[in-house]
Coordinates of C-alpha atoms in Angstrom, one line a residue:
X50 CA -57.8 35.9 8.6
X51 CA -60.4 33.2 9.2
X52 CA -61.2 33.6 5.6
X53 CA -57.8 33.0 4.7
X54 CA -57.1 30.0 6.5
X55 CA -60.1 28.5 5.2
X56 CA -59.0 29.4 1.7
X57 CA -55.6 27.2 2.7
X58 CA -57.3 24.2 4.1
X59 CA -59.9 24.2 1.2
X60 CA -56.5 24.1 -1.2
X61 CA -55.0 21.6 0.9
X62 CA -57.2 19.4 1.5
X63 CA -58.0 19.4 -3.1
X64 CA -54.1 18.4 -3.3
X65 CA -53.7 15.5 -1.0
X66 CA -57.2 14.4 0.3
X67 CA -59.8 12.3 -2.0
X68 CA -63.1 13.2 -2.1
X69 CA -66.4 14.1 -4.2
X70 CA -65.0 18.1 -4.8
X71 CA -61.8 17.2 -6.6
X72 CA -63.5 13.8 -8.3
X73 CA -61.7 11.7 -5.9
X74 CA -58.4 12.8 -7.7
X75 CA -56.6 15.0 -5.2
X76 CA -54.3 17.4 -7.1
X77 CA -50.8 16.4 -5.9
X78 CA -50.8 13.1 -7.3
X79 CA -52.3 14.2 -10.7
X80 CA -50.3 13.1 -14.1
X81 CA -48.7 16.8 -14.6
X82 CA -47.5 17.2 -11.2
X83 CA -46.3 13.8 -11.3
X84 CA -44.7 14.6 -14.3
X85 CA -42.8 18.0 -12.5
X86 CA -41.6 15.7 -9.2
X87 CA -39.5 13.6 -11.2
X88 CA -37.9 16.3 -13.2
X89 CA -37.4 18.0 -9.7
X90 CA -35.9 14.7 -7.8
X91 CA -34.1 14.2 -10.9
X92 CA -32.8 17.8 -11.2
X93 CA -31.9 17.7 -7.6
X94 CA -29.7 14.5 -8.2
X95 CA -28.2 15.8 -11.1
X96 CA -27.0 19.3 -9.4
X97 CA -25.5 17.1 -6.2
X98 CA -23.6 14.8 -8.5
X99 CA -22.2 18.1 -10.3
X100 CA -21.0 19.7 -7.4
X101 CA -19.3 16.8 -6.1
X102 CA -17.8 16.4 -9.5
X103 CA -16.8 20.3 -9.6
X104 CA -15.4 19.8 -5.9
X105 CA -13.5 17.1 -6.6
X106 CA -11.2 18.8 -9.4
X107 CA -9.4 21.3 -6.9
X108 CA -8.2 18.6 -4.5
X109 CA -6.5 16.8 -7.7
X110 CA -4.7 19.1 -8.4
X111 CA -3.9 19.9 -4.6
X112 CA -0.1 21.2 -3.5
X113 CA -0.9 19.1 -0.4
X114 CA 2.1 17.0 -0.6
X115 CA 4.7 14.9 2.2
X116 CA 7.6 16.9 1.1
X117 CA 6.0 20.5 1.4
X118 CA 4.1 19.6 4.9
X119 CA 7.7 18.7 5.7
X120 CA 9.6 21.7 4.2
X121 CA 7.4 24.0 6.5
X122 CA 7.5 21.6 9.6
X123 CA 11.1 22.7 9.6
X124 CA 11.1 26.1 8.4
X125 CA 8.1 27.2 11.1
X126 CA 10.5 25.3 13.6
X127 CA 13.6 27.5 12.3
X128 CA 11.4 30.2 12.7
X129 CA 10.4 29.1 16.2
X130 CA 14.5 28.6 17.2
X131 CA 13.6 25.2 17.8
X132 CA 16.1 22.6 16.1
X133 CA 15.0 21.1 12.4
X134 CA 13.1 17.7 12.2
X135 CA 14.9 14.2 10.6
X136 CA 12.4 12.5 8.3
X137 CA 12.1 8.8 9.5
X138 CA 11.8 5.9 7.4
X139 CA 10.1 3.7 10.0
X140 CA 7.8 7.0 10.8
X141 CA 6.8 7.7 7.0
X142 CA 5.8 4.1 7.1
X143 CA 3.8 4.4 10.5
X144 CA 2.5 7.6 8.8
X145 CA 1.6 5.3 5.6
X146 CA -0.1 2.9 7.3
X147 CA -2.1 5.5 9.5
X148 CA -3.4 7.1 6.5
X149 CA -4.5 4.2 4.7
X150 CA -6.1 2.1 7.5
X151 CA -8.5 5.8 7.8
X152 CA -9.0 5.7 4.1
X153 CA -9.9 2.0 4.1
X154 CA -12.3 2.0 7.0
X155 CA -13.0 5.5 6.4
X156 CA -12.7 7.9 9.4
X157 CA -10.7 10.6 10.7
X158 CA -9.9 10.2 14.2
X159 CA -6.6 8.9 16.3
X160 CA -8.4 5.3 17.5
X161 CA -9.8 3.4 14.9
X162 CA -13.7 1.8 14.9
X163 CA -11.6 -1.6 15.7
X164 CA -9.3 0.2 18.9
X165 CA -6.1 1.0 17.2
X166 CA -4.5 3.6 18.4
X167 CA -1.9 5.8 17.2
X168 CA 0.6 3.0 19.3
X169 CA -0.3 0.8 17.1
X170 CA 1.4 2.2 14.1
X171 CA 4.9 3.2 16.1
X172 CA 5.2 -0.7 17.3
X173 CA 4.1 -2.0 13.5
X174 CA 6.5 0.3 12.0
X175 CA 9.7 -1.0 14.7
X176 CA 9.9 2.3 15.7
X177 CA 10.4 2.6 19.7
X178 CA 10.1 5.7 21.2
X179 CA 10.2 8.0 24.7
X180 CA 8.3 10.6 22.7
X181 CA 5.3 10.0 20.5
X182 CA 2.8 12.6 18.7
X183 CA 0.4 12.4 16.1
X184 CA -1.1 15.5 13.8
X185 CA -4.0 14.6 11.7
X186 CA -5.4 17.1 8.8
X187 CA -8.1 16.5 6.2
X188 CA -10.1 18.5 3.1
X189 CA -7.4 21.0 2.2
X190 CA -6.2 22.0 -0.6
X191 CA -2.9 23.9 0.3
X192 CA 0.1 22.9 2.2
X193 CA 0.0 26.4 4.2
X194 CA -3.3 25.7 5.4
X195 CA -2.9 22.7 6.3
X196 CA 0.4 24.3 8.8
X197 CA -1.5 27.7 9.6
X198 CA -4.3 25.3 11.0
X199 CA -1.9 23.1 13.1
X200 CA -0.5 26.3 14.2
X201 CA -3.6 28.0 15.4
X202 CA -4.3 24.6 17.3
X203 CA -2.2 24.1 21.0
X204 CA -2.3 20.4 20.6
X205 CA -0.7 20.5 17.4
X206 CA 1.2 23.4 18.1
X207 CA 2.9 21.8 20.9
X208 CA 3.6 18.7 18.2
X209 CA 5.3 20.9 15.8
X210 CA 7.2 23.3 18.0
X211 CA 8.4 20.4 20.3
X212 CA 11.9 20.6 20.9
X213 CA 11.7 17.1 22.5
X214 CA 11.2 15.2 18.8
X215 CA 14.0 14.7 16.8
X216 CA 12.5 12.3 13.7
X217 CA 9.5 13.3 11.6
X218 CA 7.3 11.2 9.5
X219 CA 4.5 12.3 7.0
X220 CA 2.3 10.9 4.8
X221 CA -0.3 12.2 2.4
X222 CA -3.5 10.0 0.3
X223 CA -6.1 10.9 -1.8
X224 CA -9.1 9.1 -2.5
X225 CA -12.9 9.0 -1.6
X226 CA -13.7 9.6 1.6
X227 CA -17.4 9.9 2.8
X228 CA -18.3 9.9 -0.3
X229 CA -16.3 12.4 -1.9
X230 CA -12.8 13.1 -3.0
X231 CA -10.7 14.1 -0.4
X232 CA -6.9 14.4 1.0
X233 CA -6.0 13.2 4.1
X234 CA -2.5 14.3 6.1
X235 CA -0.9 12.4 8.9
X236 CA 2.4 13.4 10.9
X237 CA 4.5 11.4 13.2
X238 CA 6.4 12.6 15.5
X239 CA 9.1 10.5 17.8
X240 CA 12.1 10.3 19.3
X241 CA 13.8 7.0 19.5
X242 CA 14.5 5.1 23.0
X243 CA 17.7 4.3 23.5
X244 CA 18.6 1.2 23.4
X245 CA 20.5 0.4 26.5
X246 CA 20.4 -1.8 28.9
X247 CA 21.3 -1.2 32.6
X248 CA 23.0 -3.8 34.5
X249 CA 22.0 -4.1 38.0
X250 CA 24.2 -5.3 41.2
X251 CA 23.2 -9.2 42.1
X252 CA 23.6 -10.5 45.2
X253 CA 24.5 -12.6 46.9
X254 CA 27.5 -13.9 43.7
X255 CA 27.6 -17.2 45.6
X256 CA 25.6 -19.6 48.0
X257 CA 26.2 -20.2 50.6
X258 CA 27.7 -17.2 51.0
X259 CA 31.6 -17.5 51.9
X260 CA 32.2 -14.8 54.8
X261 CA 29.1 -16.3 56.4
X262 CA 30.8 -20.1 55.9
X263 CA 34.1 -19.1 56.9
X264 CA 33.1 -17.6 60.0
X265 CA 30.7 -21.0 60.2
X266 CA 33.3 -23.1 60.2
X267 CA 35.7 -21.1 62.6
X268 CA 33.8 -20.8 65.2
X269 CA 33.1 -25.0 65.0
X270 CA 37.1 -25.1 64.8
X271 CA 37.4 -22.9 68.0
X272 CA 35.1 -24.8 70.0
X273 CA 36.6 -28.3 69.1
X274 CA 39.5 -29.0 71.8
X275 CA 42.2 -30.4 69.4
X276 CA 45.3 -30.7 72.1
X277 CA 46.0 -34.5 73.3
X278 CA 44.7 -35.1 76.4
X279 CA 46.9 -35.7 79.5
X280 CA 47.9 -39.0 79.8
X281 CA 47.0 -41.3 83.5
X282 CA 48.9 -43.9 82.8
X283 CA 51.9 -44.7 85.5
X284 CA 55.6 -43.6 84.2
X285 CA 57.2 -46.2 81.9
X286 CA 59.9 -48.0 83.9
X287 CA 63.8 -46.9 83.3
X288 CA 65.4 -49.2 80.5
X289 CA 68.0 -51.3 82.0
X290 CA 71.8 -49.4 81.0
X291 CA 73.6 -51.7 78.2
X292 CA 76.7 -51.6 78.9
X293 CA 76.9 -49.9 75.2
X294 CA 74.4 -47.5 73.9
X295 CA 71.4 -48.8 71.2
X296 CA 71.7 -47.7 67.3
X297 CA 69.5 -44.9 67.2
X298 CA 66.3 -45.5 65.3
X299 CA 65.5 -44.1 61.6
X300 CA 62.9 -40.9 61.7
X301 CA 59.2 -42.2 60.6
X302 CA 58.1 -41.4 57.0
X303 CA 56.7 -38.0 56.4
X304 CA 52.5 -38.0 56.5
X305 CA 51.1 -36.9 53.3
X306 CA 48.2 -33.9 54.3
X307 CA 44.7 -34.9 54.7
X308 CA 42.7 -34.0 51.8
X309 CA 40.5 -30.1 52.1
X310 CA 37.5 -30.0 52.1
X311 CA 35.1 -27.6 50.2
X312 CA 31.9 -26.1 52.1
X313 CA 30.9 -23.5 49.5
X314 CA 30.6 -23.2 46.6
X315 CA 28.3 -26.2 46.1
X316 CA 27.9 -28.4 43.7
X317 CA 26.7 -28.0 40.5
X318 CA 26.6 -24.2 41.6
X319 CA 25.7 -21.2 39.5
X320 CA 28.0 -18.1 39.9
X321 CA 27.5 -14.9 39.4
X322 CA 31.2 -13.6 39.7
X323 CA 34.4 -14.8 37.7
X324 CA 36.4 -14.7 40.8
X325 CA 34.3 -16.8 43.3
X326 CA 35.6 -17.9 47.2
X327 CA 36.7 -20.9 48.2
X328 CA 36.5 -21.7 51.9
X329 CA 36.9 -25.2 53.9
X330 CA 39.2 -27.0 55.6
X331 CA 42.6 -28.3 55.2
X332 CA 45.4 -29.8 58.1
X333 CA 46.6 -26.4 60.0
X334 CA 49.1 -24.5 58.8
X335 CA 49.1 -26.5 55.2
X336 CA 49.4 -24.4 51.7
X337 CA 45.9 -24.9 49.9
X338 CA 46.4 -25.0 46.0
X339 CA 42.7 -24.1 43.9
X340 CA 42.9 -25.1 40.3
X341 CA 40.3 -24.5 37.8
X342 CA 40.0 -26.9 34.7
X343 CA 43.5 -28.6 36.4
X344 CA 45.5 -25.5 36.2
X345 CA 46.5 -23.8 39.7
X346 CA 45.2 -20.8 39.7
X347 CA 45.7 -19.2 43.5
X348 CA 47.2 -20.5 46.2
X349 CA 46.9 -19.8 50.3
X350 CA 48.2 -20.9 54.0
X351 CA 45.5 -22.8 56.2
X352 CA 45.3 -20.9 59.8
X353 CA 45.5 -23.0 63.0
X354 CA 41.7 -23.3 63.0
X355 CA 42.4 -25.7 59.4
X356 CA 39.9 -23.0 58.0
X357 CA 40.8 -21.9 54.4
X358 CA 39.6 -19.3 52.0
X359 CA 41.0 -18.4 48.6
X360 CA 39.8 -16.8 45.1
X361 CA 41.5 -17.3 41.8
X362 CA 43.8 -14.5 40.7
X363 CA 42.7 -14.8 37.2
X364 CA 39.0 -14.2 36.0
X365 CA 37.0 -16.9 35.2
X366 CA 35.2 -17.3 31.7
X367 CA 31.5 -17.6 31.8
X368 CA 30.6 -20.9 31.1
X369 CA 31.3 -24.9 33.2
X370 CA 34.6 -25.1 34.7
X371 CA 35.9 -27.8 37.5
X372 CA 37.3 -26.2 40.7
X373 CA 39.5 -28.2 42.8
X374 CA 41.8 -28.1 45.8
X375 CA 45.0 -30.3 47.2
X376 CA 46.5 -29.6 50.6
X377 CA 50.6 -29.5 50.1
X378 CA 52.5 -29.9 53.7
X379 CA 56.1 -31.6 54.6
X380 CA 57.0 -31.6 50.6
X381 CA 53.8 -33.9 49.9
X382 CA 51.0 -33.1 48.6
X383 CA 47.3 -34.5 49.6
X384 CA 47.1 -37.9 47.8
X385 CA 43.6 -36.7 46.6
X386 CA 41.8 -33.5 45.3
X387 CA 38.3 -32.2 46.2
X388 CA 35.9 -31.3 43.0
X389 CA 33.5 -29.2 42.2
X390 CA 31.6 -29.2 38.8
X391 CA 30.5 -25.2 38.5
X392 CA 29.0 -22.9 36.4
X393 CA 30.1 -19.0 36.0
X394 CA 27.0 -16.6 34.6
X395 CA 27.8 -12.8 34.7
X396 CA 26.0 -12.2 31.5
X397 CA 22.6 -9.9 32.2
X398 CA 19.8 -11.2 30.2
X399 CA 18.5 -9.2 27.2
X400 CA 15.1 -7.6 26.0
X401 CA 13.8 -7.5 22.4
X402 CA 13.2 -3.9 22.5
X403 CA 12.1 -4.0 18.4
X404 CA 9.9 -6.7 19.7
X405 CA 9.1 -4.9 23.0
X406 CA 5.9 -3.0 23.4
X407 CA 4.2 -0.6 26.3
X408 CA 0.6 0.5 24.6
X409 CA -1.8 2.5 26.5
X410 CA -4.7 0.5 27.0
X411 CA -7.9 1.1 25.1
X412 CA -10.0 -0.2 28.1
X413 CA -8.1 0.5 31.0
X414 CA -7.7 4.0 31.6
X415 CA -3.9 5.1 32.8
X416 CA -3.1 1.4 32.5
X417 CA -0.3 0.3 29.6
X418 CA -0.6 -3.0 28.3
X419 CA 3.3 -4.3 28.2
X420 CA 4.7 -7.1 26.2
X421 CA 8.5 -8.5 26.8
X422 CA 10.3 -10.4 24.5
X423 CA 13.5 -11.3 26.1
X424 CA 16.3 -13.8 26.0
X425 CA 15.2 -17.8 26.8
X426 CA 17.4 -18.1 30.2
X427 CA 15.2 -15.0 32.1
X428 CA 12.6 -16.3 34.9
X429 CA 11.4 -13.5 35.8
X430 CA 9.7 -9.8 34.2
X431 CA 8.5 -7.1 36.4
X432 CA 7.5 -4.1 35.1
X433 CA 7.2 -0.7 37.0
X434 CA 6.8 3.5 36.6
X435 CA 7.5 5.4 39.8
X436 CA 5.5 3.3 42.3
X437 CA 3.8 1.3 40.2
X438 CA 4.7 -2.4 40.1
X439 CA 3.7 -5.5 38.1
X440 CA 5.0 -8.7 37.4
X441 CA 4.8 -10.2 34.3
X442 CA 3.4 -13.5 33.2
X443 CA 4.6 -15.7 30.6
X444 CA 2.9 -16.2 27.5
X445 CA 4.5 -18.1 24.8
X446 CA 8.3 -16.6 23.8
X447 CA 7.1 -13.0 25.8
X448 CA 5.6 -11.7 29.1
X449 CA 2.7 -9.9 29.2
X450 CA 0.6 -8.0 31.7
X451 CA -0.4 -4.7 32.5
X452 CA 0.9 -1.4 34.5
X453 CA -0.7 1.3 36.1
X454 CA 0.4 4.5 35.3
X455 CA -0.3 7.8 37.3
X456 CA 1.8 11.6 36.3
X457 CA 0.9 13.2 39.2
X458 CA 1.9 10.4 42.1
X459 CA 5.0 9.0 40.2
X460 CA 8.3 10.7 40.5
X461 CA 9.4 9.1 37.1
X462 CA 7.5 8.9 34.0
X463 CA 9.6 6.4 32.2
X464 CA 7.8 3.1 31.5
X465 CA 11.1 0.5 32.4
X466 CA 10.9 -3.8 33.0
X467 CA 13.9 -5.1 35.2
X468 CA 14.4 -8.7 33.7
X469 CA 15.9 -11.8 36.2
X470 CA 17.6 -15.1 34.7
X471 CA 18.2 -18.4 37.0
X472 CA 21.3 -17.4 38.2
X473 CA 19.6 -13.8 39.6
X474 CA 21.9 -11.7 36.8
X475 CA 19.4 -8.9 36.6
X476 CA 18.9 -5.8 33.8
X477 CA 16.6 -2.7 33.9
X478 CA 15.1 -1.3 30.1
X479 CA 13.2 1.4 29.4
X480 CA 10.3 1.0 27.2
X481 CA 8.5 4.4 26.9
X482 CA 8.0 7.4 28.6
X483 CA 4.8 8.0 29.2
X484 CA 5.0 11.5 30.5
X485 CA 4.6 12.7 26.1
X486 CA 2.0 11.7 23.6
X487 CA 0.0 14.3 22.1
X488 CA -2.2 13.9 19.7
X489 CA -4.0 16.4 17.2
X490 CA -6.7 16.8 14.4
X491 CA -7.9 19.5 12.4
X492 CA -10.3 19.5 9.6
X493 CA -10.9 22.4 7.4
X494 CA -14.2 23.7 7.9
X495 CA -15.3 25.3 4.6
X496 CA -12.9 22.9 2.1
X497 CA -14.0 21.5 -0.8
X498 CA -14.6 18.3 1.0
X499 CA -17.3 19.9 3.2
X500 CA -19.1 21.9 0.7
X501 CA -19.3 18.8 -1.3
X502 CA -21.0 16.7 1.5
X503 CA -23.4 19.2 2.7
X504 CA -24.7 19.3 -1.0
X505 CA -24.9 15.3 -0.5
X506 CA -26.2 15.6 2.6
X507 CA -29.1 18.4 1.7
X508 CA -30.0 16.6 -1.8
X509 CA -30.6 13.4 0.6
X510 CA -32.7 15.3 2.7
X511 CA -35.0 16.5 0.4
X512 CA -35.4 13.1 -1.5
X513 CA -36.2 11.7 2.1
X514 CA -38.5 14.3 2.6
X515 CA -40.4 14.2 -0.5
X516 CA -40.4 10.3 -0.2
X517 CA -41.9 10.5 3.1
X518 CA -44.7 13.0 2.0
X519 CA -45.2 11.3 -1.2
X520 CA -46.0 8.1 0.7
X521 CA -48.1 9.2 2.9
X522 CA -50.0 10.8 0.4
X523 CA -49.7 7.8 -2.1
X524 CA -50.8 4.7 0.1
X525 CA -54.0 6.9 0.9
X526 CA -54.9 7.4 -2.4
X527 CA -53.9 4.1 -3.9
X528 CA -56.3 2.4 -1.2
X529 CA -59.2 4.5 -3.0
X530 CA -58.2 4.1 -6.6
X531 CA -58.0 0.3 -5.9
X532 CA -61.3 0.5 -5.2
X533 CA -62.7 3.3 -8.3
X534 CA -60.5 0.9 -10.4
X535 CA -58.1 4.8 -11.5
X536 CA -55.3 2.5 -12.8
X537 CA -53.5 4.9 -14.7
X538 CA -53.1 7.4 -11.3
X539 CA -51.9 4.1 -9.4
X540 CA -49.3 3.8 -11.6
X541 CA -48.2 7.4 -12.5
X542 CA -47.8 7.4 -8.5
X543 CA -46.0 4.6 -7.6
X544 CA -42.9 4.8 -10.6
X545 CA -42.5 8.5 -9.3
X546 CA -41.9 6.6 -5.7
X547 CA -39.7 4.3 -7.6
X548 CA -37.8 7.0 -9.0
X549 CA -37.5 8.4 -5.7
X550 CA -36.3 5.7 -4.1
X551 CA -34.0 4.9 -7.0
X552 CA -32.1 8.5 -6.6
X553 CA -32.0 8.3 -3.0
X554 CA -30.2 5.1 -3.3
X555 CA -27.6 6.3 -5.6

């Protein structure tokens, strides 16, 4: 055994080490083995690129297409007793975009190197949903493969069999990917959000509030002691008896009423309701006549206090009106009116849902980043999920901020922003439902694809290999032709490392 491994070094150390035995001209780097490493590097190149190339053919001429993924999405669904698919515009275009942003900055994965998420392409396509999923596939050849591997996967399983999705988007590119020709195959999945809006209750309609004025005023009435006092004054002394009696004397003119008073609404007020109440005071007992924009519109009977309160019969358009009231008592009416410039606003503000957004944050885990873009008269955004509550800060034409979102403490899932205007009109809509986004990939693992890149990947190897050896070996023996002046071996060496590098490169 000794012998043996002496045998080795002895051969060893001829091939690669310079010295007086092999004439200072190890073996390895002589002119005919130089001569077979570059046909071998060469060869090695040659039978990469030809493997690619013969790899390549098959997924041309690929049945991988959008229509047959989504002829078997439905059919496996059928199968399944779950209802058929609707293929989406907006989704083939989210799908579209998907595949081409991968192909362009070349991965296969749901986030992109630059953070987009699947999100991303839902909002850029205008399509808002409550349910979202995403089934990636890449380096097959057939359209049954490509469904028998989302099949044998849960994540995409539960993406195809869903009975929550009702619209189905799919697209389907070809081009080089890692270096070799490949197909990739992206799905979409969604169901729209409705787009509704929810009015919610505002109160108070009116400030100052009317029962609580009324009442006000009343109980100031009440207290006030209105009654003449008793007179001190001693009795008048009897008129002397005329002999005939006086013409009696003509009745005094009747007294016009005093003019009523308003004490709410105020002025300039904002209303929430089209039938506001109108409460002051008028002389006891005196009809009270409101008119809105000069026409009399309701009509009521002062009580002892001189406390009125009254509503119009008719609704009120939304918009400025002027509210007045005239007191009419002893056939005359109040020689002046009380005005009130006022503004009626029962319209709920609106939300932008195309230009809506909840994203889940690619920083912030269980957080959503929100964007609003609502009508110009709203104030104020908060957005909530279950428990969770934020309020939204203006940016620009939207608000923006961010929600925390957590499944298992929130009785609701659904993603919603209540939006106030500066009357206080106030409307809830739903952006997403976060309970539903699944997400899948599969990649075949013995396609064409990946036979072609391991035959890259090995060929690179070996050049890298070889390079290394060849330079170790090289800058040795350089260093001592430089010195015996062996020109010819210097440069026999050093274009096979050019070559080398050359192919490695390529």
């Amino acid at each position: 055994m000794q012998r043996h491994l002496h045998r080795v070094k002895h051969h060893l150390k001829n091939a690669f080490i310079p010295h007086e035995g092999n004439d200072y001209r190890p073996h390895a780097i002589r002119h005919h083995w130089l001569g077979v490493y570059a046909a071998a590097i060469v060869l090695v190149k040659i039978v990469a690129i030809g493997v690619v190339g013969f790899y390549s053919t098959p997924v041309r001429l690929s049945d991988v297409t959008a229509s047959n993924i989504i002829n078997l999405t439905n059919k496996t669904r059928q199968k399944n007793q779950v209802a058929t698919l609707t293929v989406n515009s907006l989704l083939n275009r989210a799908a579209q975009s998907k595949a081409d942003n991968m192909l362009r900055e070349q991965y296969f994965a749901h986030v992109s190197p630059s953070n987009l998420t699947p999100w991303h392409w839902f909002k850029r396509a205008g399509y808002a949903y409550r349910y979202a999923g995403e089934n990636l596939a890449i380096d097959y050849v057939e359209s049954e493969d490509v469904m028998a591997a989302w099949l044998a996967s849960p994540s995409h399983r539960t993406n195809l069999l869903s009975p929550k999705f009702r619209d189905l988007g799919v697209a389907v590119v070809s081009g080089k990917f890692q270096g070799a020709q490949s197909i990739l195959v992206v799905q979409m999945f969604g169901t729209p959000l409705p787009k509704t809006t929810t009015r919610l209750a505002a109160q108070p309609a009116q400030t100052p509030n009317p029962t609580v004025v009324k009442e006000e005023l009343s109980r100031v009435a009440s207290a006030t002691d209105t009654s003449p006092a008793p007179s001190t004054s001693p009795p008048p002394a009897p008129a002397p008896v005329s002999p005939t009696p006086p013409a009696p004397a003509p009745p005094p003119p009747p007294v016009p009423p005093a003019t009523p008073s308003i004490a709410t609404p105020d002025p300039e007020a904002l209303l929430r309701t089209k039938t506001p109440t109108v409460v002051g005071q008028a002389e006891a007992a005196s009809r009270v006549e409101l008119l809105i924009d000069g026409r009399v519109v309701g009509a009521t009977i002062a009580g002892q206090d001189g406390v009125y309160s009254l509503s119009p019969e008719q609704t009120m358009a939304d918009g400025p009106h002027r509210l007045t009231v005239r007191a009419v008592a002893r056939g005359l009416t109040s020689p002046n009116e009380t005005a009130r410039l006022v503004t009626v606003d029962t319209t709920p503000p609106t939300v932008d849902q195309e230009q809506s957004y909840a994203l889940i944050s690619a920083v912030e885990p269980d957080t959503y980043d929100v964007a609003v873009a609502t009508s110009a008269d709203v104030v104020s955004v908060r957005c909530s999920c279950g428990s969770n509550l934020s309020f939204l800060t203006r940016q620009g034409g939207a608000f923006v901020g961010q929600v925390r979102v957590n499944s298992r403490q929130n009785p609701s899932s659904v993603l919603s922003v209540v939006v106030s205007d500066q009357v206080g009109n106030e409307a809830r809509v739903g952006l997403v439902d976060t309970d539903l986004f699944t997400a899948g990939v599969a990649a075949a693992k013995s396609g064409p694809v990946v036979k072609a890149l391991n035959v890259v990947t090995y060929s690179r190897n070996f050049l890298m290999a070889f390079l290394v050896a060849m330079l170790i070996v090289a800058v040795l023996n350089v260093i001592i032709h430089l010195e015996r002046q062996h020109h010819p071996t210097i440069v026999g060496t050093l274009m096979v490392l050019y070559l080398t590098v050359s192919l490695l490169l390529i």
